Tab-separated table of C-alpha atoms and ligand atoms in Angstrom:
chain	number	residue	atom	x	y	z
E	1335	MET	CA	-23.830	265.372	-12.679
E	1336	LYS	CA	-26.229	264.659	-9.412
E	1337	PHE	CA	-26.359	265.649	-5.610
E	1338	ILE	CA	-27.270	263.164	-3.127
E	1339	CYS	CA	-28.938	264.169	0.527
E	1340	LEU	CA	-26.540	261.961	2.565
E	1341	LYS	CA	-28.805	262.636	5.790
E	1342	CYS	CA	-31.723	260.826	3.648
E	1343	GLU	CA	-29.907	258.994	1.165
E	1344	SER	CA	-31.810	261.290	-1.729
E	1345	TYR	CA	-31.356	262.537	-4.973
E	1346	LEU	CA	-31.237	266.484	-5.134
E	1347	LEU	CA	-33.721	266.975	-7.345
E	1348	TYR	CA	-33.420	269.916	-10.188
E	1349	ASP	CA	-35.873	273.192	-8.558
E	1350	MET	CA	-35.177	276.181	-10.648
E	1351	GLN	CA	-32.408	278.147	-12.518
E	1352	GLU	CA	-31.874	281.909	-12.702
E	1353	LYS	CA	-29.266	284.263	-14.599
E	1354	ILE	CA	-27.457	285.987	-13.060
E	1355	GLU	CA	-25.255	287.785	-15.373
E	1356	GLU	CA	-22.842	285.809	-17.351
E	1357	SER	CA	-23.567	283.051	-15.178
E	1358	ILE	CA	-26.459	280.385	-14.430
E	1359	GLY	CA	-27.361	279.685	-10.650
E	1360	ILE	CA	-29.096	276.079	-10.895
E	1361	THR	CA	-31.099	275.374	-7.358
E	1362	PHE	CA	-31.586	271.377	-6.501
E	1363	LYS	CA	-34.151	270.423	-3.532
E	1364	CYS	CA	-34.087	267.109	-1.364
E	1365	PRO	CA	-37.575	265.978	-1.678
E	1366	GLN	CA	-37.740	264.716	1.263
E	1367	CYS	CA	-36.488	266.905	3.966
E	1368	GLY	CA	-36.748	269.998	1.482
E	1369	TYR	CA	-32.952	270.825	1.951
E	1370	ARG	CA	-31.656	273.197	-1.109
E	1371	LEU	CA	-28.699	273.500	-2.475
E	1372	ALA	CA	-27.562	276.051	-5.351
E	1373	MET	CA	-24.604	275.798	-7.631
E	1374	ILE	CA	-22.906	277.981	-10.021
E	1375	ALA	CA	-22.282	277.485	-13.385
E	1376	ASN	CA	-19.963	279.639	-14.963
E	1377	ALA	CA	-20.547	281.454	-18.620
E	1378	GLY	CA	-17.730	279.164	-20.312
E	1379	GLU	CA	-19.723	276.237	-18.642
E	1380	THR	CA	-23.078	278.096	-19.472
E	1381	GLN	CA	-22.441	278.159	-23.070
E	1382	LEU	CA	-20.823	274.331	-23.133
E	1383	VAL	CA	-24.412	272.845	-21.897
E	1384	HIS	CA	-26.271	275.467	-24.533
E	1385	SER	CA	-23.877	274.467	-27.597
E	1386	MET	CA	-25.006	270.652	-26.852
E	1387	GLY	CA	-29.070	272.216	-27.757
E	1388	ILE	CA	-29.792	271.021	-24.474
E	1389	LYS	CA	-31.772	272.899	-22.138
E	1390	ILE	CA	-31.543	272.055	-18.478
E	1391	GLY	CA	-34.859	271.128	-17.076
E	1392	GLY	CA	-36.189	270.393	-20.050
E	1393	ARG	CA	-38.018	272.245	-22.909
E	1394	THR	CA	-41.357	273.546	-23.368
E	1395	SER	CA	-41.836	272.292	-26.763
E	1396	PRO	CA	-39.847	270.358	-29.233
E	1397	PRO	CA	-36.996	272.806	-30.709
E	1398	GLU	CA	-37.087	274.800	-33.827
E	1399	ALA	CA	-34.724	273.454	-37.218
E	1400	LEU	CA	-31.285	273.990	-36.460
E	1401	GLU	CA	-31.770	276.182	-33.770
E	1402	MET	CA	-28.957	275.604	-31.838
E	1403	THR	CA	-26.721	276.610	-35.196
E	1404	ARG	CA	-28.812	279.530	-35.967
E	1405	THR	CA	-29.160	281.224	-32.378
E	1406	ASN	CA	-25.895	280.636	-31.594
E	1407	LEU	CA	-24.301	282.130	-35.137
E	1408	ASP	CA	-22.835	285.553	-34.420
E	1409	GLU	CA	-23.978	287.388	-37.105
E	1410	GLY	CA	-24.071	291.099	-36.925
E	1411	ALA	CA	-28.017	292.169	-37.062
E	1412	GLU	CA	-28.498	289.247	-34.570
E	1413	THR	CA	-25.903	290.547	-31.999
E	1414	GLY	CA	-26.349	293.046	-29.561
E	1415	ILE	CA	-29.861	291.752	-27.903
E	1416	ASP	CA	-29.825	288.906	-25.135
E	1417	TRP	CA	-32.860	287.342	-24.254
E	1418	SER	CA	-33.661	286.850	-20.136
E	1419	GLU	CA	-34.076	282.885	-18.787
E	1420	GLU	CA	-37.880	283.822	-18.281
E	1421	ALA	CA	-38.512	285.753	-21.606
E	1422	GLU	CA	-36.861	282.674	-23.061
E	1423	ARG	CA	-39.212	280.823	-21.896
E	1424	ARG	CA	-42.286	282.692	-22.565
E	1425	LEU	CA	-41.095	282.853	-26.290
E	1426	GLU	CA	-40.992	278.892	-26.101
E	1427	GLN	CA	-44.906	279.125	-25.475
E	1428	ILE	CA	-45.354	280.654	-28.780
E	1429	PRO	CA	-45.619	278.087	-31.587
E	1430	PRO	CA	-42.657	276.752	-33.525
E	1431	PHE	CA	-44.267	277.564	-36.548
E	1432	VAL	CA	-44.366	281.698	-35.648
E	1433	ARG	CA	-42.000	281.936	-33.238
E	1434	PRO	CA	-38.988	283.206	-35.664
E	1435	MET	CA	-41.263	285.857	-36.625
E	1436	ALA	CA	-42.287	286.594	-33.212
E	1437	LYS	CA	-38.751	286.787	-32.569
E	1438	THR	CA	-37.163	288.554	-35.260
E	1439	GLY	CA	-40.586	291.254	-34.590
E	1440	ILE	CA	-39.673	291.896	-30.594
E	1441	GLU	CA	-35.681	291.930	-31.355
E	1442	ARG	CA	-36.387	294.407	-34.032
E	1443	PHE	CA	-38.948	296.430	-31.242
E	1444	ALA	CA	-36.089	296.264	-28.787
E	1445	ARG	CA	-33.566	297.068	-31.227
E	1446	GLU	CA	-35.907	300.337	-31.897
E	1447	ARG	CA	-35.829	301.299	-28.345
E	1448	GLY	CA	-32.257	300.844	-27.569
E	1449	TYR	CA	-32.660	297.701	-25.349
E	1450	ARG	CA	-30.092	295.417	-24.744
E	1451	GLU	CA	-31.530	292.592	-22.890
E	1452	ILE	CA	-35.133	291.367	-23.451
E	1453	THR	CA	-37.230	290.662	-20.288
E	1454	LEU	CA	-40.838	289.788	-20.067
E	1455	PRO	CA	-41.249	293.688	-19.269
E	1456	VAL	CA	-39.857	294.256	-23.016
E	1457	MET	CA	-42.235	291.787	-24.370
E	1458	GLU	CA	-44.875	293.070	-23.121
E	1459	GLU	CA	-44.281	296.255	-24.347
E	1460	ALA	CA	-43.762	294.721	-27.757
E	1461	LYS	CA	-47.012	292.603	-27.047
E	1462	LYS	CA	-49.121	295.832	-26.729
E	1463	ARG	CA	-47.578	297.563	-29.571
E	1464	PHE	CA	-48.217	294.548	-32.321
E	1465	MET	CA	-51.564	294.395	-30.955
E	1466	GLY	CA	-52.663	298.012	-30.067
X	898	MET	CA	-7.876	249.505	4.397
X	899	GLY	CA	-10.921	251.520	4.850
X	900	LYS	CA	-12.818	253.172	2.448
X	901	GLN	CA	-13.632	256.456	2.474
X	902	MET	CA	-17.069	257.181	3.266
X	903	ALA	CA	-19.209	260.020	2.799
X	904	GLY	CA	-20.525	261.507	5.862
X	905	GLY	CA	-20.070	258.038	7.267
X	906	LYS	CA	-21.939	256.498	4.813
X	907	ASP	CA	-21.205	253.967	1.708
X	908	LEU	CA	-21.982	256.394	-1.134
X	909	LYS	CA	-21.565	253.502	-2.873
X	910	SER	CA	-24.520	250.893	-1.395
X	911	ILE	CA	-26.768	254.217	-1.492
X	912	ILE	CA	-26.361	255.126	-5.219
X	913	LYS	CA	-27.119	250.822	-5.793
X	914	ARG	CA	-30.844	251.632	-4.125
X	915	LEU	CA	-31.402	254.924	-5.582
X	916	GLU	CA	-33.007	255.116	-9.405
X	917	TYR	CA	-30.970	258.077	-11.103
X	918	PRO	CA	-34.130	261.064	-11.721
X	919	ASP	CA	-33.592	262.941	-15.478
X	920	GLU	CA	-35.437	265.672	-14.132
X	921	ALA	CA	-33.191	268.245	-15.398
X	922	ARG	CA	-34.062	266.318	-18.925
X	923	ILE	CA	-30.213	266.147	-19.560
X	924	VAL	CA	-29.968	262.457	-20.566
X	925	SER	CA	-33.476	262.182	-22.371
X	926	GLN	CA	-32.680	265.120	-24.844
X	927	VAL	CA	-29.462	263.749	-25.418
X	928	MET	CA	-30.981	260.389	-26.351
X	929	GLU	CA	-34.223	262.527	-27.974
X	930	GLN	CA	-31.215	264.482	-30.687
X	931	GLN	CA	-30.334	261.010	-31.378
X	932	GLU	CA	-33.444	259.653	-32.406
X	933	ARG	CA	-33.919	262.247	-34.370
X	934	VAL	CA	-30.396	261.734	-36.333
X	935	LYS	CA	-31.522	257.825	-36.753
X	936	ALA	CA	-34.870	258.872	-38.134
X	937	ARG	CA	-33.901	260.898	-40.878
X	938	MET	CA	-30.868	258.887	-41.662
X	939	ASN	CA	-32.737	255.746	-42.025
X	940	ARG	CA	-34.259	257.462	-45.060
X	941	VAL	CA	-31.031	257.562	-46.877
X	942	ARG	CA	-29.847	254.559	-48.525
X	943	HIS	CA	-25.935	255.354	-48.869
X	944	LYS	CA	-23.821	257.271	-47.159
X	945	ILE	CA	-20.499	258.590	-48.285
X	946	PRO	CA	-17.919	260.180	-46.509
X	947	VAL	CA	-15.506	261.770	-48.665
X	948	LEU	CA	-11.733	262.182	-46.922
X	949	SER	CA	-8.887	263.385	-47.841
X	950	GLY	CA	-5.045	263.595	-46.155
X	951	LYS	CA	-4.273	267.425	-45.867
X	952	GLY	CA	-6.624	270.565	-47.877
X	953	GLY	CA	-5.652	271.354	-51.535
X	954	VAL	CA	-6.355	267.863	-53.388
X	955	GLY	CA	-9.611	269.171	-55.087
X	956	LYS	CA	-11.981	266.920	-52.265
X	957	SER	CA	-14.952	269.384	-52.535
X	958	MET	CA	-14.627	269.434	-56.381
X	959	VAL	CA	-14.574	265.593	-56.368
X	960	THR	CA	-17.718	265.516	-53.970
X	961	VAL	CA	-19.591	267.889	-56.437
X	962	ASN	CA	-18.707	265.980	-59.780
X	963	LEU	CA	-19.367	262.233	-57.644
X	964	ALA	CA	-22.830	263.192	-57.270
X	965	ILE	CA	-23.901	265.032	-60.373
X	966	ALA	CA	-22.354	261.196	-61.629
X	967	PHE	CA	-24.811	259.641	-59.792
X	968	ALA	CA	-27.634	261.887	-60.110
X	969	ARG	CA	-27.423	261.614	-63.957
X	970	ARG	CA	-27.657	258.232	-63.371
X	971	GLY	CA	-31.044	258.871	-61.768
X	972	TYR	CA	-30.270	258.554	-58.239
X	973	ARG	CA	-31.593	261.008	-55.794
X	974	VAL	CA	-28.446	262.939	-54.361
X	975	GLY	CA	-28.008	264.824	-51.174
X	976	ILE	CA	-24.478	266.473	-50.349
X	977	LEU	CA	-23.466	267.782	-46.317
X	978	ASP	CA	-20.877	269.915	-46.693
X	979	ALA	CA	-19.351	269.195	-43.451
X	980	ASP	CA	-16.455	271.746	-43.822
X	981	LEU	CA	-18.117	274.203	-41.453
X	982	ASN	CA	-15.411	276.963	-41.588
X	983	GLY	CA	-14.504	277.138	-45.785
X	984	PRO	CA	-17.543	275.943	-47.065
X	985	CYS	CA	-17.694	275.798	-50.747
X	986	ILE	CA	-20.328	273.465	-52.203
X	987	PRO	CA	-23.110	276.114	-52.534
X	988	LYS	CA	-20.702	277.833	-54.398
X	989	MET	CA	-19.582	275.758	-56.961
X	990	MET	CA	-23.093	274.065	-57.219
X	991	GLY	CA	-24.264	277.836	-58.039
X	992	ILE	CA	-26.493	278.170	-55.348
X	993	SER	CA	-24.457	280.030	-52.649
X	994	ASP	CA	-27.190	282.984	-52.366
X	995	LEU	CA	-29.912	280.293	-51.569
X	996	SER	CA	-30.692	279.677	-48.332
X	997	PHE	CA	-32.653	277.290	-46.327
X	998	GLU	CA	-36.692	276.898	-45.446
X	999	ILE	CA	-37.647	276.775	-41.918
X	1000	THR	CA	-40.867	274.701	-41.753
X	1001	GLN	CA	-42.437	272.758	-38.678
X	1002	GLU	CA	-41.037	269.406	-40.565
X	1003	GLY	CA	-37.593	270.623	-40.412
X	1004	ALA	CA	-35.184	272.705	-42.357
X	1005	ILE	CA	-35.261	272.336	-45.839
X	1006	PRO	CA	-32.750	272.483	-47.993
X	1007	PRO	CA	-31.836	274.166	-50.884
X	1008	ALA	CA	-31.505	272.279	-54.498
X	1009	GLY	CA	-28.718	272.511	-56.931
X	1010	PRO	CA	-28.425	271.203	-60.757
X	1011	LEU	CA	-30.113	268.106	-60.951
X	1012	ASN	CA	-32.321	268.694	-58.154
X	1013	ILE	CA	-29.293	267.680	-55.941
X	1014	LYS	CA	-30.213	268.693	-51.961
X	1015	VAL	CA	-26.685	270.845	-50.197
X	1016	VAL	CA	-26.890	271.706	-46.495
X	1017	SER	CA	-24.212	273.777	-45.830
X	1018	MET	CA	-22.742	276.612	-43.511
X	1019	ASP	CA	-22.599	278.581	-46.338
X	1020	PHE	CA	-26.206	279.605	-46.284
X	1021	LEU	CA	-26.152	280.736	-42.459
X	1022	VAL	CA	-23.809	283.007	-43.021
X	1023	THR	CA	-23.705	286.544	-44.555
X	1024	LYS	CA	-21.720	286.400	-47.179
X	1025	GLU	CA	-19.160	289.372	-46.932
X	1026	GLU	CA	-17.779	287.081	-43.414
X	1027	ASN	CA	-15.206	284.998	-44.612
X	1028	SER	CA	-15.100	282.955	-41.350
X	1029	ILE	CA	-17.615	281.731	-39.115
X	1030	ARG	CA	-18.258	283.517	-35.629
X	1031	TRP	CA	-19.982	282.258	-32.846
X	1032	LYS	CA	-21.595	283.966	-29.784
X	1033	GLY	CA	-20.224	283.291	-26.558
X	1034	PRO	CA	-17.275	283.448	-24.113
X	1035	ILE	CA	-14.400	285.652	-25.967
X	1036	ASP	CA	-11.385	283.107	-25.125
X	1037	LEU	CA	-13.723	280.169	-27.138
X	1038	SER	CA	-11.844	277.012	-25.647
X	1039	PRO	CA	-10.844	274.432	-27.959
X	1040	ILE	CA	-13.446	271.763	-26.055
X	1041	TRP	CA	-16.811	274.457	-26.343
X	1042	LEU	CA	-16.155	275.038	-29.838
X	1043	GLY	CA	-16.117	271.214	-30.763
X	1044	THR	CA	-18.782	270.872	-28.975
X	1045	MET	CA	-20.610	273.245	-30.792
X	1046	GLU	CA	-19.455	272.192	-34.134
X	1047	MET	CA	-20.631	268.700	-33.442
X	1048	SER	CA	-23.899	269.872	-32.573
X	1049	VAL	CA	-23.800	272.035	-36.111
X	1050	LEU	CA	-23.296	268.946	-37.931
X	1051	ARG	CA	-25.489	266.957	-35.526
X	1052	GLU	CA	-28.253	269.332	-36.549
X	1053	PHE	CA	-27.316	269.119	-40.118
X	1054	LEU	CA	-28.294	265.258	-40.067
X	1055	SER	CA	-31.349	265.516	-37.676
X	1056	ASP	CA	-33.037	268.751	-38.357
X	1057	VAL	CA	-33.149	268.658	-41.959
X	1058	VAL	CA	-35.774	267.728	-44.452
X	1059	TRP	CA	-33.746	265.440	-46.216
X	1060	GLY	CA	-36.392	263.213	-47.721
X	1061	GLU	CA	-35.745	259.919	-49.304
X	1062	ILE	CA	-32.878	259.575	-50.860
X	1063	ASP	CA	-29.930	257.206	-52.808
X	1064	PHE	CA	-26.679	258.733	-51.887
X	1065	LEU	CA	-25.600	261.471	-49.260
X	1066	PHE	CA	-22.677	262.570	-49.893
X	1067	ILE	CA	-20.249	263.946	-46.823
X	1068	ASP	CA	-17.603	266.254	-47.627
X	1069	LEU	CA	-15.535	265.994	-44.823
X	1070	PRO	CA	-13.158	269.006	-44.279
X	1071	PRO	CA	-9.645	267.899	-45.077
X	1072	GLY	CA	-7.041	266.366	-42.412
X	1073	ALA	CA	-7.150	264.162	-38.856
X	1074	ALA	CA	-6.798	267.560	-36.782
X	1075	ALA	CA	-10.185	268.525	-37.778
X	1076	ASP	CA	-11.891	265.867	-35.592
X	1077	LYS	CA	-15.222	265.811	-37.920
X	1078	PRO	CA	-14.421	262.036	-39.218
X	1079	PRO	CA	-14.947	260.725	-35.873
X	1080	VAL	CA	-17.892	262.945	-34.984
X	1081	ILE	CA	-19.431	261.690	-38.213
X	1082	ALA	CA	-18.878	258.427	-37.723
X	1083	GLY	CA	-19.916	258.516	-34.255
X	1084	LEU	CA	-23.406	260.009	-35.270
X	1085	ILE	CA	-24.007	257.800	-38.338
X	1086	PRO	CA	-22.830	254.148	-37.153
X	1087	ASP	CA	-23.786	252.826	-40.701
X	1088	LEU	CA	-21.811	254.847	-42.950
X	1089	ASN	CA	-21.068	252.807	-46.058
X	1090	GLY	CA	-18.129	253.591	-46.884
X	1091	ALA	CA	-15.781	256.344	-47.721
X	1092	VAL	CA	-13.966	257.290	-50.887
X	1093	ILE	CA	-10.425	258.793	-50.408
X	1094	VAL	CA	-9.501	261.954	-52.442
X	1095	THR	CA	-5.670	262.286	-53.131
X	1096	ILE	CA	-3.176	263.894	-55.768
X	1097	PRO	CA	0.266	261.806	-57.381
X	1098	THR	CA	2.472	263.085	-55.122
X	1099	GLU	CA	0.747	262.267	-51.771
X	1100	ILE	CA	0.957	258.746	-53.126
X	1101	SER	CA	4.191	258.841	-53.987
X	1102	LEU	CA	5.236	260.205	-51.112
X	1103	GLY	CA	3.260	258.025	-48.812
X	1104	VAL	CA	0.794	260.916	-47.076
X	1105	VAL	CA	-2.200	258.902	-49.014
X	1106	LYS	CA	-1.190	256.093	-46.656
X	1107	ARG	CA	-1.627	258.100	-43.321
X	1108	SER	CA	-5.521	258.967	-44.287
X	1109	ILE	CA	-6.187	255.241	-45.232
X	1110	THR	CA	-4.929	254.033	-41.559
X	1111	TYR	CA	-6.695	256.777	-40.330
X	1112	ALA	CA	-10.031	255.824	-41.767
X	1113	ARG	CA	-9.731	252.232	-41.076
X	1114	GLU	CA	-8.946	252.778	-36.975
X	1115	LEU	CA	-12.439	254.809	-37.110
X	1116	GLY	CA	-13.918	251.499	-38.325
X	1117	MET	CA	-14.946	253.192	-41.684
X	1118	THR	CA	-14.993	250.850	-44.614
X	1119	LEU	CA	-13.044	251.990	-47.159
X	1120	LEU	CA	-14.810	252.229	-50.766
X	1121	GLY	CA	-11.546	253.408	-52.512
X	1122	LEU	CA	-9.528	255.987	-53.993
X	1123	VAL	CA	-9.898	258.899	-56.543
X	1124	GLU	CA	-6.694	259.951	-57.716
X	1125	ASN	CA	-7.634	263.415	-58.826
X	1126	MET	CA	-4.950	265.651	-60.994
X	1127	SER	CA	-3.555	262.205	-61.798
X	1128	GLY	CA	-2.406	263.738	-65.829
X	1129	PHE	CA	-2.410	266.595	-67.992
X	1130	VAL	CA	-4.297	267.286	-70.768
X	1131	CYS	CA	-2.464	268.954	-73.366
X	1132	PRO	CA	-5.493	271.787	-74.315
X	1133	VAL	CA	-4.339	272.108	-78.022
X	1134	CYS	CA	-4.435	267.930	-78.645
X	1135	GLY	CA	-6.225	267.076	-76.240
X	1136	ALA	CA	-3.957	264.137	-75.350
X	1137	GLU	CA	-3.328	262.783	-71.916
X	1138	ALA	CA	-0.221	263.020	-70.507
X	1139	ASP	CA	1.179	261.306	-67.209
X	1140	LEU	CA	2.801	263.589	-64.718
X	1141	LEU	CA	4.365	260.892	-62.836
X	1142	ASP	CA	5.752	257.935	-63.611
X	1143	GLY	CA	4.020	254.713	-63.472
X	1144	GLU	CA	5.094	254.090	-59.344
X	1145	THR	CA	1.452	255.389	-59.071
X	1146	GLN	CA	0.111	251.987	-59.689
X	1147	ARG	CA	2.647	249.795	-57.644
X	1148	ILE	CA	2.027	251.946	-54.573
X	1149	VAL	CA	-1.262	251.570	-55.103
X	1150	SER	CA	-1.560	247.764	-54.959
X	1151	ASP	CA	0.610	247.819	-52.087
X	1152	LEU	CA	-1.841	249.871	-50.295
X	1153	ASP	CA	-4.850	247.160	-50.552
X	1154	ILE	CA	-7.331	249.607	-51.635
X	1155	PRO	CA	-8.821	250.145	-55.465
X	1156	LEU	CA	-7.864	253.227	-57.529
X	1157	LEU	CA	-11.416	253.505	-58.396
X	1158	GLY	CA	-10.007	255.873	-61.148
X	1159	SER	CA	-8.016	258.967	-61.746
X	1160	ILE	CA	-9.104	262.734	-62.960
X	1161	PRO	CA	-6.905	264.205	-65.232
X	1162	PHE	CA	-6.228	268.236	-64.371
X	1163	ASP	CA	-8.199	270.108	-66.741
X	1164	ARG	CA	-8.813	273.668	-66.483
X	1165	SER	CA	-12.937	273.406	-67.924
X	1166	LEU	CA	-13.481	271.285	-64.626
X	1167	SER	CA	-11.918	274.071	-62.036
X	1168	ARG	CA	-13.871	276.708	-64.586
X	1169	SER	CA	-16.695	274.880	-64.566
X	1170	CYS	CA	-16.702	275.006	-60.241
X	1171	ASP	CA	-15.549	278.831	-60.412
X	1172	ARG	CA	-19.033	279.287	-62.088
X	1173	GLY	CA	-20.394	276.736	-60.269
X	1174	LYS	CA	-22.400	275.225	-63.453
X	1175	PRO	CA	-21.471	271.296	-64.077
X	1176	LEU	CA	-19.547	270.311	-67.141
X	1177	ASP	CA	-21.229	269.029	-69.632
X	1178	ASP	CA	-22.311	265.401	-69.245
X	1179	ALA	CA	-20.849	264.173	-72.928
X	1180	HIS	CA	-17.482	266.161	-71.365
X	1181	PHE	CA	-14.851	263.515	-70.849
X	1182	ILE	CA	-14.076	264.599	-67.233
X	1183	SER	CA	-17.926	263.998	-66.201
X	1184	ARG	CA	-17.510	260.336	-68.168
X	1185	ARG	CA	-14.619	259.897	-66.081
X	1186	PHE	CA	-16.977	260.477	-62.863
X	1187	SER	CA	-19.611	258.466	-64.323
X	1188	TRP	CA	-17.047	255.584	-64.530
X	1189	ILE	CA	-16.179	256.188	-60.933
X	1190	SER	CA	-19.993	256.272	-59.784
X	1191	GLN	CA	-20.232	252.999	-61.384
X	1192	ARG	CA	-17.447	251.208	-59.524
X	1193	ILE	CA	-18.679	252.570	-56.339
X	1194	THR	CA	-22.251	251.210	-57.109
X	1195	GLU	CA	-20.513	247.757	-58.268
X	1196	ARG	CA	-18.168	248.002	-54.384
X	1197	LEU	CA	-21.457	248.687	-52.704
X	1198	ASP	CA	-23.789	246.334	-54.366
X	1199	LEU	CA	-20.402	243.479	-53.529
X	1200	LYS	CA	-20.422	244.368	-50.101
X	1201	GLU	CA	-24.380	244.270	-49.452
X	1202	SER	CA	-24.531	240.778	-51.738
X	1203	VAL	CA	-21.359	239.814	-49.063
X	1204	PHE	CA	-23.550	240.487	-45.704
X	1205	GLU	CA	-26.447	238.837	-47.568
X	1206	LYS	CA	-25.095	235.353	-47.640
X	1207	ILE	CA	-23.551	236.179	-43.457
O	730	LIG	ZN1	-32.868	265.020	2.571
């Protein structure tokens, strides 16, 4: 799906996305006049894209093996902890080989502290604990 | 007749002039996924789905024993348990406690008896759970669930370190309603031919005919039928008696599909599956499976030699 700026006769390009509760807001921008347009995908629509194993805007590193399957399985121990969009992106910077270890470590830390969502500040906090 | 114009402009001609950008990287990610499946599957010589019309015909049991028969003949074998909601292959192979090893190269599948590589949902769920639960919207839409399951199968093909193997058996869940056969056919365009597992009552009632038609509509080549629970072996004297009349053979010849072989009902076979230990290779049931495996290789060789002539 694409949007077109009819004034400039040009495709709007993907600009950024943000998580708004269960929905996701995606912003597009006209490369010529700078016109911006935002669309909201609800929880169901977001899940649909996610269940295809696709990240809007592309990936910063290749997916881990069986990533979609493993991250979407609702398994007792894994539930209750969400990752914010920014935290997830930050996690992707970690080399794939050690990523699962880092992920479980941070989730365990968050669980101990009673956090429901892992955000950038939570990651910082966890980092301090692991490094210190 | 005026065409509906977008803001007074002709949308069709605008699009024609523009190059479609993929800066959200959706198309490229889908392409990459397909490439990864292809790269893994290129190293698998024969990809064989195992189908059945309905449940309860012992399809998984036949798949496991076929895999064992091929492995005993020296082939390198893998099984993909495509039944995501009732995976039972690992238990039958006695490796239900094992799991994948996630590495940079991909997920290394557990190996069962005779080094048969097994991939199953069973390795990813805790054993107390008997059904799979996915994260996400509570009111699971069938569309979303379908996409999810398709992605799981894709990952099972693309993200698993199958390595060089000769035979990959794909144990598909029963029935066309499960929708896995078209998914598999879509993911692996070069399936080498399907095996259909049936039981005598299905043959006599014409149920198997529907499975055959369905598989053919999907463009699958059919290697043949395996008739399971075909007769009764007397536990005292070992003599085999047909549970059904000689109609079976006649009906099968009308179906225009070879009968690869028949597996009589035998308690030791179901017990071996319950315990997760393969039957001894001298057991008469093992010899039946060995015979069926030879029929399959003959059919494949024939198919290959025919194509070479074209
Ligand atoms: Zn513009």
